[in-house]
Short mmCIF file of C-alpha atoms (C1' of nucleotides) in Angstrom, two decimals:
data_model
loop_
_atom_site.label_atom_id
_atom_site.label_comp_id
_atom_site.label_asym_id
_atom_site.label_seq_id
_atom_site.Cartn_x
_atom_site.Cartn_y
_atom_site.Cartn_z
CA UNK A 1463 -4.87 -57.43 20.57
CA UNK A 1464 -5.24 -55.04 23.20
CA UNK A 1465 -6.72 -52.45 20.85
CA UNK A 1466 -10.38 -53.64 21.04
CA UNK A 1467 -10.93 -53.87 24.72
CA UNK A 1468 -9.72 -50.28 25.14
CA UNK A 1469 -12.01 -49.36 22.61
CA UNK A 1470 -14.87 -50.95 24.80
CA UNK A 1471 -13.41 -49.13 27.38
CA UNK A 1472 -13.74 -45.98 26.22
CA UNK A 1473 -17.00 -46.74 24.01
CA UNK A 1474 -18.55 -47.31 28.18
CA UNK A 1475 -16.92 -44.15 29.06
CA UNK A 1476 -18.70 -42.35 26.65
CA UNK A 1477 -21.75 -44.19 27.37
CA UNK A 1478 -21.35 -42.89 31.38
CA UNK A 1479 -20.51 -39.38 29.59
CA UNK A 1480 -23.75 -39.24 27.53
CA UNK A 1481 -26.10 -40.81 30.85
CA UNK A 1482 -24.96 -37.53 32.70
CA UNK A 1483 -25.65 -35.34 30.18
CA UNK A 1484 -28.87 -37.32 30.09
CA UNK A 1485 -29.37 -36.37 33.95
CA UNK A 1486 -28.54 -32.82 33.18
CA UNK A 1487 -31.10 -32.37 30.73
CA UNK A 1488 -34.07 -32.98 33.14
CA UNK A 1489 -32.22 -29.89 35.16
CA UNK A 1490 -33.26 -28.49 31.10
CA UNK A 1491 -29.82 -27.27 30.58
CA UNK A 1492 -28.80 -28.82 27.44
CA UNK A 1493 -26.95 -31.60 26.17
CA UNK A 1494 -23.55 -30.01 25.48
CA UNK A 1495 -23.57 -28.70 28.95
CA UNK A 1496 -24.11 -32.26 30.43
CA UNK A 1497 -21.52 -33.55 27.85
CA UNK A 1498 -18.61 -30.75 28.75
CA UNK A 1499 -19.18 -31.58 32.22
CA UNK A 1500 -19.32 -36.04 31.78
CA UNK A 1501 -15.75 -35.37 29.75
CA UNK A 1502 -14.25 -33.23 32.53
CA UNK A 1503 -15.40 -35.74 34.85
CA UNK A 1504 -13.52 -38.69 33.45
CA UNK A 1505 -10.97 -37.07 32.77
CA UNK A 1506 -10.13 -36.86 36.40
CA UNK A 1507 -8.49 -33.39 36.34
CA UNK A 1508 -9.18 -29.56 34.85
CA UNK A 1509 -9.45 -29.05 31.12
CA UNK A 1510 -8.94 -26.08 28.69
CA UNK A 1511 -11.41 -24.99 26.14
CA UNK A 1512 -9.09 -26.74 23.26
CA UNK A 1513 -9.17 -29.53 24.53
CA UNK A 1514 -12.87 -29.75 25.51
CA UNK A 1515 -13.27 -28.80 21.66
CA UNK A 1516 -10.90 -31.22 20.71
CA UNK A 1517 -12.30 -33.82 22.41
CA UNK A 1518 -16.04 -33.02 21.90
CA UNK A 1519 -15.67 -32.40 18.01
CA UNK A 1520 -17.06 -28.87 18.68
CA UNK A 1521 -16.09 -25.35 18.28
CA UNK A 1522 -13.96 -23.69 20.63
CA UNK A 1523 -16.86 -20.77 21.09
CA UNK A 1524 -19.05 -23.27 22.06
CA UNK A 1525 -17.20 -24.52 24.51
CA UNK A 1526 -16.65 -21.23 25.92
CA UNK A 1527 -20.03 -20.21 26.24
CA UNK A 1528 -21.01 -23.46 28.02
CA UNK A 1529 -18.21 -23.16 30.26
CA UNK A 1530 -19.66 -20.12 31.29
CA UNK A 1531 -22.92 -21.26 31.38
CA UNK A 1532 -21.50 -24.07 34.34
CA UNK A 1533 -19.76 -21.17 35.82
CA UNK A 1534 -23.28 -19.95 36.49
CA UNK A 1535 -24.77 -22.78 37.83
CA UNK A 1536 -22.10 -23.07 39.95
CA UNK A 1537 -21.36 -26.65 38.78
CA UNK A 1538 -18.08 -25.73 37.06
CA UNK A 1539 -14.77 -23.57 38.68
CA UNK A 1540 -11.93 -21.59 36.70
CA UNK A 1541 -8.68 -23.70 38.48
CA UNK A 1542 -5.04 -21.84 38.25
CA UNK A 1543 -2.12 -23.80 37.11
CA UNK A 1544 1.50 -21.89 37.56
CA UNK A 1545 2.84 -21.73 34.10
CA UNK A 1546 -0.09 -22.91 31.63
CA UNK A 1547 -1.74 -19.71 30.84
CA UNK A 1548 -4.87 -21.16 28.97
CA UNK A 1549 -7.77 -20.77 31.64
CA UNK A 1550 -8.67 -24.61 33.16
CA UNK A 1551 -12.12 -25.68 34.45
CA UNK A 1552 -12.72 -28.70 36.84
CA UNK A 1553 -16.38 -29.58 37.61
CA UNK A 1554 -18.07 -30.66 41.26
CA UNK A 1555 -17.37 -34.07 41.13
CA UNK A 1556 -20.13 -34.95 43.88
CA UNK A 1557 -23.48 -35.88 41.98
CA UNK A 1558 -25.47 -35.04 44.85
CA UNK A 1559 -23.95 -31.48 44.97
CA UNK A 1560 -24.56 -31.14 41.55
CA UNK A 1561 -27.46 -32.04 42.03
CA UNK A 1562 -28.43 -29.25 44.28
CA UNK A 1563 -26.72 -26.83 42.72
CA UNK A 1564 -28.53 -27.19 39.19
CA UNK A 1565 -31.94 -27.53 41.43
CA UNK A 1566 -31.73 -24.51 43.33
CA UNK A 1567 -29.93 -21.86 40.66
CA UNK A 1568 -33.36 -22.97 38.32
CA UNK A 1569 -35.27 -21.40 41.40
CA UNK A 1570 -33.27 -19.10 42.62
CA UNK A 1571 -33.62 -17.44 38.80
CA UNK A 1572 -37.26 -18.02 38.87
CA UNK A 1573 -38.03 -16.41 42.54
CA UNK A 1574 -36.24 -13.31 41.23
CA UNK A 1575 -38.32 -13.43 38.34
CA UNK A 1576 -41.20 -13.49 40.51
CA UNK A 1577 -40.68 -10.75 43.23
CA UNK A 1578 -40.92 -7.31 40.83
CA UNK A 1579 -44.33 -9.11 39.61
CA UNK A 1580 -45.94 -9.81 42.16
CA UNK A 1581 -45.68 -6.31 43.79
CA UNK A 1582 -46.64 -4.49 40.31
CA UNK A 1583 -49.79 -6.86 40.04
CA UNK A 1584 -50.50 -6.16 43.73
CA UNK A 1585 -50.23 -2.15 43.72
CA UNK A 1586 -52.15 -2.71 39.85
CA UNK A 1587 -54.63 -4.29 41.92
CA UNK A 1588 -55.09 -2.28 45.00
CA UNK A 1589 -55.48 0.75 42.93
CA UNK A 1590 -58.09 -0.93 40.88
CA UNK A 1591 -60.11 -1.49 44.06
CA UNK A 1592 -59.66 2.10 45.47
CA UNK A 1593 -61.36 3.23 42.12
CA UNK A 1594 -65.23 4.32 43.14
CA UNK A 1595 -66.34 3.32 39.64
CA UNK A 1596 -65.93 -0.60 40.94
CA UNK A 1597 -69.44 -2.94 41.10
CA UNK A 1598 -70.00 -5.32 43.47
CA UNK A 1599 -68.82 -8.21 41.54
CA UNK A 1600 -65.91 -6.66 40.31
CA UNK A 1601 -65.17 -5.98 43.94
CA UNK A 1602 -65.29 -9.52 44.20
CA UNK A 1603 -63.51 -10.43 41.16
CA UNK A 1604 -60.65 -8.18 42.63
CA UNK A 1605 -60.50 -9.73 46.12
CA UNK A 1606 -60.53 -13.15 44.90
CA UNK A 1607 -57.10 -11.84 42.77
CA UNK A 1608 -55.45 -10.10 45.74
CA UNK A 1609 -56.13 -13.51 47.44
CA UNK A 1610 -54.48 -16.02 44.89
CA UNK A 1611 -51.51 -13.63 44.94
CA UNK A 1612 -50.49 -13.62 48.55
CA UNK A 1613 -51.01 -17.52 48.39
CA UNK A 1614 -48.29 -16.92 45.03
CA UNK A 1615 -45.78 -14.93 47.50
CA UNK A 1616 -46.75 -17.69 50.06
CA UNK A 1617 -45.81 -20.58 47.69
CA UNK A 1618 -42.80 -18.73 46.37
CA UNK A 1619 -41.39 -18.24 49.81
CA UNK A 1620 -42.33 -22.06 50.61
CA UNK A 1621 -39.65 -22.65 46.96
CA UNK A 1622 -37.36 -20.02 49.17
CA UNK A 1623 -37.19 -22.36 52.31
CA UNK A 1624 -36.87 -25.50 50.15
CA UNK A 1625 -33.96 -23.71 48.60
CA UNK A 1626 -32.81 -23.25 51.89
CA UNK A 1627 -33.48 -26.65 52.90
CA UNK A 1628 -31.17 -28.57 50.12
CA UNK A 1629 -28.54 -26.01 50.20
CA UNK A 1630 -27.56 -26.04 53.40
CA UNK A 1631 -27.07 -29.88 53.42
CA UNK A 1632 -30.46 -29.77 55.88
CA UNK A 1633 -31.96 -32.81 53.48
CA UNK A 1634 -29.03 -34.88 53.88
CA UNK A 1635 -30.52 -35.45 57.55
CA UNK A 1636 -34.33 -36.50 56.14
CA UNK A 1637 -33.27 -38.56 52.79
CA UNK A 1638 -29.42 -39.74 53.76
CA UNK A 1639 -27.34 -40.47 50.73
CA UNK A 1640 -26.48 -44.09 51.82
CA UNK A 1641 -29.19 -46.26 53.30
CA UNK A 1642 -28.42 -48.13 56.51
CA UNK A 1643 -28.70 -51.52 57.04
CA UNK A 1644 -31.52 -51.52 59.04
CA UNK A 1645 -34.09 -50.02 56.95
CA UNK B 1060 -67.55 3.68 32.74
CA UNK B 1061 -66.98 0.12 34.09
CA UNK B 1062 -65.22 -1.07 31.04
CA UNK B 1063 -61.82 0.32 31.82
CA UNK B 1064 -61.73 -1.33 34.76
CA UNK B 1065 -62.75 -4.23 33.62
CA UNK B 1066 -60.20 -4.43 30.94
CA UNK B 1067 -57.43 -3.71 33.63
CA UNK B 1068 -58.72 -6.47 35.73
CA UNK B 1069 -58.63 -8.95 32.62
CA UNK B 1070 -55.28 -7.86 32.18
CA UNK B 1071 -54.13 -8.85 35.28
CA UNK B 1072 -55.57 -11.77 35.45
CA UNK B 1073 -53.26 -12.80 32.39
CA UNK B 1074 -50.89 -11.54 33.80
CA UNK B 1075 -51.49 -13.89 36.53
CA UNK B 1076 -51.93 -16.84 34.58
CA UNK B 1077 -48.54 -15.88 32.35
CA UNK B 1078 -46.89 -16.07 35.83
CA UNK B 1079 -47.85 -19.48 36.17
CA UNK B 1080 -46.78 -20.34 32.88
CA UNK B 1081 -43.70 -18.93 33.46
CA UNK B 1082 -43.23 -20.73 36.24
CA UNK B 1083 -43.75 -23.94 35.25
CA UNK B 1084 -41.56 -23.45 32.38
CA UNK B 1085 -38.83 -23.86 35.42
CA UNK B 1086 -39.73 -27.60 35.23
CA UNK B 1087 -39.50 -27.79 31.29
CA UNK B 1088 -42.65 -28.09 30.54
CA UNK B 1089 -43.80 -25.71 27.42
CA UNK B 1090 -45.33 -22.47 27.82
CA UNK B 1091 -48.89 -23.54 26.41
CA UNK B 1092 -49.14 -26.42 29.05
CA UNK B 1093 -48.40 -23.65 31.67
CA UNK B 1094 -50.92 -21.02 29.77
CA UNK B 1095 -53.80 -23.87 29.86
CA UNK B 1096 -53.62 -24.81 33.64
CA UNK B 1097 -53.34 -20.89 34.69
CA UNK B 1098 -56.46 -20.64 32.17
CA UNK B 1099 -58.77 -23.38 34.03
CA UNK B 1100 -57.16 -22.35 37.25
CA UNK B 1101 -58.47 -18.55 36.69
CA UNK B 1102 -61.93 -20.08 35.41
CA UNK B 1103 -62.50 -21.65 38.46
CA UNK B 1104 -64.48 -24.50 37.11
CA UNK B 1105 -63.53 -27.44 34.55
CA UNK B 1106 -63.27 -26.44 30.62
CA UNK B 1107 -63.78 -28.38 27.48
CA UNK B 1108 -61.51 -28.04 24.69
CA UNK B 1109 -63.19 -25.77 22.67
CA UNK B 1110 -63.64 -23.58 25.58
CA UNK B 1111 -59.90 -23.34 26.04
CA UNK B 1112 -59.26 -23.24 21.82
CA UNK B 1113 -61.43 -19.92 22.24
CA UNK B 1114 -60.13 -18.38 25.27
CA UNK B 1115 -56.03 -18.95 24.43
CA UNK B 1116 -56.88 -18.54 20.80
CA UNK B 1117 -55.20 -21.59 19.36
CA UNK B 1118 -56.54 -24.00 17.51
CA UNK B 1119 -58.49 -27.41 19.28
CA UNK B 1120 -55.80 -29.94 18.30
CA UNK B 1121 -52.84 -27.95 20.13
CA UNK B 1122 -55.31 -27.88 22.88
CA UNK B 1123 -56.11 -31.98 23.11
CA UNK B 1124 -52.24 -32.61 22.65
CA UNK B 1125 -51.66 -30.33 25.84
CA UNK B 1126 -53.90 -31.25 28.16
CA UNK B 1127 -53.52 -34.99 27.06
CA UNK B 1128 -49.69 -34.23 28.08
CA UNK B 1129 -50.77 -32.45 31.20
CA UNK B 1130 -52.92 -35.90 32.31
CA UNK B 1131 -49.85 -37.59 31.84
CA UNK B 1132 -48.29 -35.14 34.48
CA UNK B 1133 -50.54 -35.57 36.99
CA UNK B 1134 -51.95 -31.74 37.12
CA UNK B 1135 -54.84 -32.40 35.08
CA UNK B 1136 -57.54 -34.71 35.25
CA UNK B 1137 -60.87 -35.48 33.06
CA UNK B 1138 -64.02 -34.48 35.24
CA UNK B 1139 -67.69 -36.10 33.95
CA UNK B 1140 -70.35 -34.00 34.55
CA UNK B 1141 -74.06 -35.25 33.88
CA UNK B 1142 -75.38 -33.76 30.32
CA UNK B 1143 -72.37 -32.51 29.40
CA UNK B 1144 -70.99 -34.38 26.18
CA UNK B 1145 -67.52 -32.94 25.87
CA UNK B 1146 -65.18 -33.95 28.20
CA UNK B 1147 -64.30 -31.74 30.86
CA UNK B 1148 -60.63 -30.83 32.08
CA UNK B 1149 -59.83 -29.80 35.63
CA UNK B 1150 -56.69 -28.69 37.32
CA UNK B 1151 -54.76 -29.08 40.19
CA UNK B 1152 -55.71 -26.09 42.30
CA UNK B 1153 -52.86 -26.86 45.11
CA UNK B 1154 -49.61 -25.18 43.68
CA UNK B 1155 -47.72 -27.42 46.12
CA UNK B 1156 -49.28 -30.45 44.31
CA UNK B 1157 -48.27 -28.87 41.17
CA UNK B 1158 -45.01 -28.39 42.25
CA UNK B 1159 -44.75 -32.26 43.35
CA UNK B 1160 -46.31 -33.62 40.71
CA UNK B 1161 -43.99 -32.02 38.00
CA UNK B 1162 -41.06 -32.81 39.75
CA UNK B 1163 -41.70 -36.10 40.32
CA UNK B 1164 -42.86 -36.64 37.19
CA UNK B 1165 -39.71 -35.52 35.80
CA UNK B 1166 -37.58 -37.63 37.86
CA UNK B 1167 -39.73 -40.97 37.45
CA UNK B 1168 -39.30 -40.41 34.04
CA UNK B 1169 -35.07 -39.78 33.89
CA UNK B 1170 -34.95 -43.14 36.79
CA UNK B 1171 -36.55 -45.35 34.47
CA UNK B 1172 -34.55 -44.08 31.47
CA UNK B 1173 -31.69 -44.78 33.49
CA UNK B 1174 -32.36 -48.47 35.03
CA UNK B 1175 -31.73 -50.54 32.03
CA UNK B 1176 -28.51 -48.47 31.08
CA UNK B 1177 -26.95 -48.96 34.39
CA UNK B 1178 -27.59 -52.93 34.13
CA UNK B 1179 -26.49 -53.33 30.57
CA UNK B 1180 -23.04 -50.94 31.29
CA UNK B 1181 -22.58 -52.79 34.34
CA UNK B 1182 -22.53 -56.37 32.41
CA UNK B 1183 -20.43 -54.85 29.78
CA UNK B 1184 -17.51 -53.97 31.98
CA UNK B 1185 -17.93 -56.92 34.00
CA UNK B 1186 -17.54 -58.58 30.73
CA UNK B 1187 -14.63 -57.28 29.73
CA UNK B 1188 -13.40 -57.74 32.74
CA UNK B 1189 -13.21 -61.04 32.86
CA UNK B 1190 -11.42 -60.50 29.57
CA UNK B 1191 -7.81 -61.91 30.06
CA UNK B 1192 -6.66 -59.91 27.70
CA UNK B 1193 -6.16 -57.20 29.86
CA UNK B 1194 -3.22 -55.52 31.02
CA UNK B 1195 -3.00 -53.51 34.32
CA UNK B 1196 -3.42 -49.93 33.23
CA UNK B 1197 -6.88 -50.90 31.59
CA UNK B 1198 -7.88 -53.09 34.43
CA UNK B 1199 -7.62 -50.17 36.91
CA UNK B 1200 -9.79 -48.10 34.58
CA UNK B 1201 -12.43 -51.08 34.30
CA UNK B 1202 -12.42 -50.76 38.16
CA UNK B 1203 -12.84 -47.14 38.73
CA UNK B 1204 -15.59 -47.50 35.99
CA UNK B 1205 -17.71 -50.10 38.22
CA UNK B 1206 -16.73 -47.80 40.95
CA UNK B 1207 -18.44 -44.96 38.98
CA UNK B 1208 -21.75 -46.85 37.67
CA UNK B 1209 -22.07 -48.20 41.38
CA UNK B 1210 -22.27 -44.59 43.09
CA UNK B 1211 -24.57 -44.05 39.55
CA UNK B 1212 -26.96 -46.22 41.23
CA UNK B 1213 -26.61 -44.81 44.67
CA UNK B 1214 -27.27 -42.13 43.63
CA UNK B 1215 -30.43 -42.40 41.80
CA UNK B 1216 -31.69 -44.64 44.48
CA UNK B 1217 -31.44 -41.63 46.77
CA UNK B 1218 -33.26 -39.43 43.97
CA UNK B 1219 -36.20 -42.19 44.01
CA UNK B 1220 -36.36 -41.40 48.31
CA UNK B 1221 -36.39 -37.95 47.31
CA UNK B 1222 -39.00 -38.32 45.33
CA UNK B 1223 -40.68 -40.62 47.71
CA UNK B 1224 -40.43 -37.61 50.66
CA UNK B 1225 -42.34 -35.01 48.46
CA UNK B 1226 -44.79 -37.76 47.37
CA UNK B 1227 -45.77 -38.48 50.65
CA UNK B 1228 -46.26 -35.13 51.89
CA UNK B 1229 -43.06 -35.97 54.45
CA UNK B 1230 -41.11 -32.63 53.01
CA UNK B 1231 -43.93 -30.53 54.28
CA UNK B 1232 -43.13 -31.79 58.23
CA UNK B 1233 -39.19 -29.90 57.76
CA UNK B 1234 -40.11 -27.28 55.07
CA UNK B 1235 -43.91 -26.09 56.18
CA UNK B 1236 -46.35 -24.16 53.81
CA UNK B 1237 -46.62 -21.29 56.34
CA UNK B 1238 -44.07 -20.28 58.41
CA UNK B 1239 -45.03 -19.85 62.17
CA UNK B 1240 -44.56 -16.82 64.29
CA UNK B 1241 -42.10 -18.44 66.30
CA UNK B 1242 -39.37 -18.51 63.43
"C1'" DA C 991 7.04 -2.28 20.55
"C1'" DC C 992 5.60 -6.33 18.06
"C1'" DC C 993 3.73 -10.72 17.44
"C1'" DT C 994 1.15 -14.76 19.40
"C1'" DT C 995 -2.18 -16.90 22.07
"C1'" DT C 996 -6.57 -17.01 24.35
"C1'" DG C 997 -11.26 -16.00 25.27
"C1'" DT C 998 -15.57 -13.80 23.95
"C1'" DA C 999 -19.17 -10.84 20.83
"C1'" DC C 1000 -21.66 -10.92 16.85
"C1'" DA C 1001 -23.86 -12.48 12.71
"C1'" DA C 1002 -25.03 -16.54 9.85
"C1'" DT C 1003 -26.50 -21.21 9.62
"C1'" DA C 1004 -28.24 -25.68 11.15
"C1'" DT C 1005 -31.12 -28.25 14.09
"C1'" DA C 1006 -34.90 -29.08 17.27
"C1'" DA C 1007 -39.27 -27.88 19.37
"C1'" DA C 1008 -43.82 -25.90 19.28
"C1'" DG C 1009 -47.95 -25.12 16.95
"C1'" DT C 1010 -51.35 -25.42 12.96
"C1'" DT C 1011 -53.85 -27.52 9.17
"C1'" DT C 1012 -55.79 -31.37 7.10
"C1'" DA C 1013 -57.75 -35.74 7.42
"C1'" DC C 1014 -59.98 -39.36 9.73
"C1'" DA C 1015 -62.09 -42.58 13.39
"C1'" DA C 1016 -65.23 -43.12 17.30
"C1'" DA C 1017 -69.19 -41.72 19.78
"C1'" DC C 1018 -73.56 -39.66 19.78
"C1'" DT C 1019 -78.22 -37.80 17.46
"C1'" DT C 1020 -81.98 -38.14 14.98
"C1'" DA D 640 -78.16 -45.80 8.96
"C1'" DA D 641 -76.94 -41.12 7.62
"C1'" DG D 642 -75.32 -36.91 9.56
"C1'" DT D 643 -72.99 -34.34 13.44
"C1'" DT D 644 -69.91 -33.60 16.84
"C1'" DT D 645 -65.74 -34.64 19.37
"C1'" DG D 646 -61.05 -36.19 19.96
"C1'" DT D 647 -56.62 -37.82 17.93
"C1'" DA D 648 -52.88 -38.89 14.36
"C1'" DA D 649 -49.79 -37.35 10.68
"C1'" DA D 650 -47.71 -34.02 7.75
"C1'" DC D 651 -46.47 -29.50 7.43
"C1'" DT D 652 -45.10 -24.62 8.98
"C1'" DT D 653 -43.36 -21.55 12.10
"C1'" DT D 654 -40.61 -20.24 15.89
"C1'" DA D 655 -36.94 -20.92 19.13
"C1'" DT D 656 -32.52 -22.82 20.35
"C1'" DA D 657 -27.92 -24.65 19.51
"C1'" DT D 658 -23.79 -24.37 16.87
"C1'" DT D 659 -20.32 -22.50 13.92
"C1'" DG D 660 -17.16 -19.08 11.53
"C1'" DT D 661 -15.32 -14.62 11.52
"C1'" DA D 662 -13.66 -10.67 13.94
"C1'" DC D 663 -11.65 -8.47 17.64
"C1'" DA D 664 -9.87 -7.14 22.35
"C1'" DA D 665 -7.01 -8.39 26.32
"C1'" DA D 666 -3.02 -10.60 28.22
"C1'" DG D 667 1.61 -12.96 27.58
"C1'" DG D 668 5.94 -13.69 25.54
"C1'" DT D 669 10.10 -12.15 23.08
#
DNA sequence: ACCTTTGTACAATATAAAGTTTACAAACTT
DNA sequence: AAGTTTGTAAACTTTATATTGTACAAAGGT
């Protein structure tokens, strides 16, 4: 009876499935997306949206909008196959990248979030002070604000250079992905 | 007519404090955890609960659930204060720390979630295969299983170094808070 | 030109998360 | 020791997010 080991077998495989989409959730994308891209994985090689729906148990528009969703983080590629016209989708298959790639697209969407703000609230501000009709400890009140925002734009460029730092492979060099021997 | 410009300076110091609330709804925490820490930050001095039930206008409860949660996180802590009865919150003024803190906390969290479930998979393939029950095909995909779980672990060990270089304040030696004149 | 397949918008529903109200226990006052 | 005040737990309500079914437009095949 070979029937019950393979179904151990592929009860683990699920279990690796659901751990990634467990990963990908403290990234706070949510489960599906985590799940979509664990079944790609295993599977070894592109899928279609049927049969990420057939395989999943889930509507084929869900699948499609979380297959765009990866497309946007950049964790997930459209592949062309001559002959099969449904669209295919392979995933990065290199946790670290992955990794990355969910880490800085949550900050890169943040830091553009950020930039139009800060320069309203800083012209909102400087105007505020120009006003004669200002006390002294408003005066204060307002310098103390124009402060804590340039140390905002100072933090938010400090995210920019981290960005920097894990994209370009830089933190490879300071936190190597194997250990050596001799640490 | 200082009232005007008082109100517009109120205003943007919500504004401020939304920021950071929107911010730190990058690392999944809720909006009312980041409303609360922009709220003491802004205050400039520790707050009781009541104090932040009246100023965020929701009720004390919501307000000893959040901070209780943002103890856990590290970015909050309970201050004494001699005479004082209530118990006094105070924040993490550092946005760097802030930063750290939530990620870190995030990540110790998903590592420990993830340490017993690598052990117990592990045992479970090695289990089956020892199985002799199993024919070549399936003992191939028990391999490249144990191949999978064991780059699992590597790669959360190198998420625990990670964590380990912001913890220690190493990150700030490659990516500095200010940038020098010589970049 | 017509029919089929494929992917995506949109509205409706189901599910999960956030927040509030009520109730109560512990600490402090008097 | 009785009466307040403060902080937390549990049940409930509201709000936000995830998922599905239907409808339709674009591309492919015949």
């Amino acid at each position: 009876m070979e029937g019950k080991t393979f179904d151990k077998l592929r009860k683990a495989e699920d279990q690796f499935v659901e751990k990634i989409a467990d990963n990908m959730q403290t990234f706070g994308v949510s489960s599906t997306v985590g799940r979509v891209l664990g079944t790609i994985y295993m599977n070894r090689e592109p899928m279609t949206l049927d049969e990420l729906s057939e395989n999943l148990g889930m509507s084929k528009t869900r699948m499609s909008q979380v297959v765009r969703e990866m497309l946007d983080l950049n964790i997930a590629e459209k592949v062309f196959e001559r002959g099969v016209r449904k669209d295919l989708y392979n995933v990065e298959r290199d946790y670290y990248q992955t990794f990355i790639s969910l880490f800085t697209s949550n900050w890169h969407k943040a830091i553009n979030k950020s930039k139009m703000f800060e320069q309203k609230l800083h012209r909102e501000l400087v105007d505020l002070q120009e006003d004669e009709m200002v006390n002294e400890e408003m005066e204060q009140k307002i310098n103390e604000l124009l402060i804590e925002t340039k140390e905002w734009v100072e933090y938010y460029h400090w995210i920019s250079r981290l960005i920097d730092f894990f994209e370009s492979g830089e933190i490879f060099e300071h936190v190597p992905k194997h250990t050596t021997k001799k640490d």
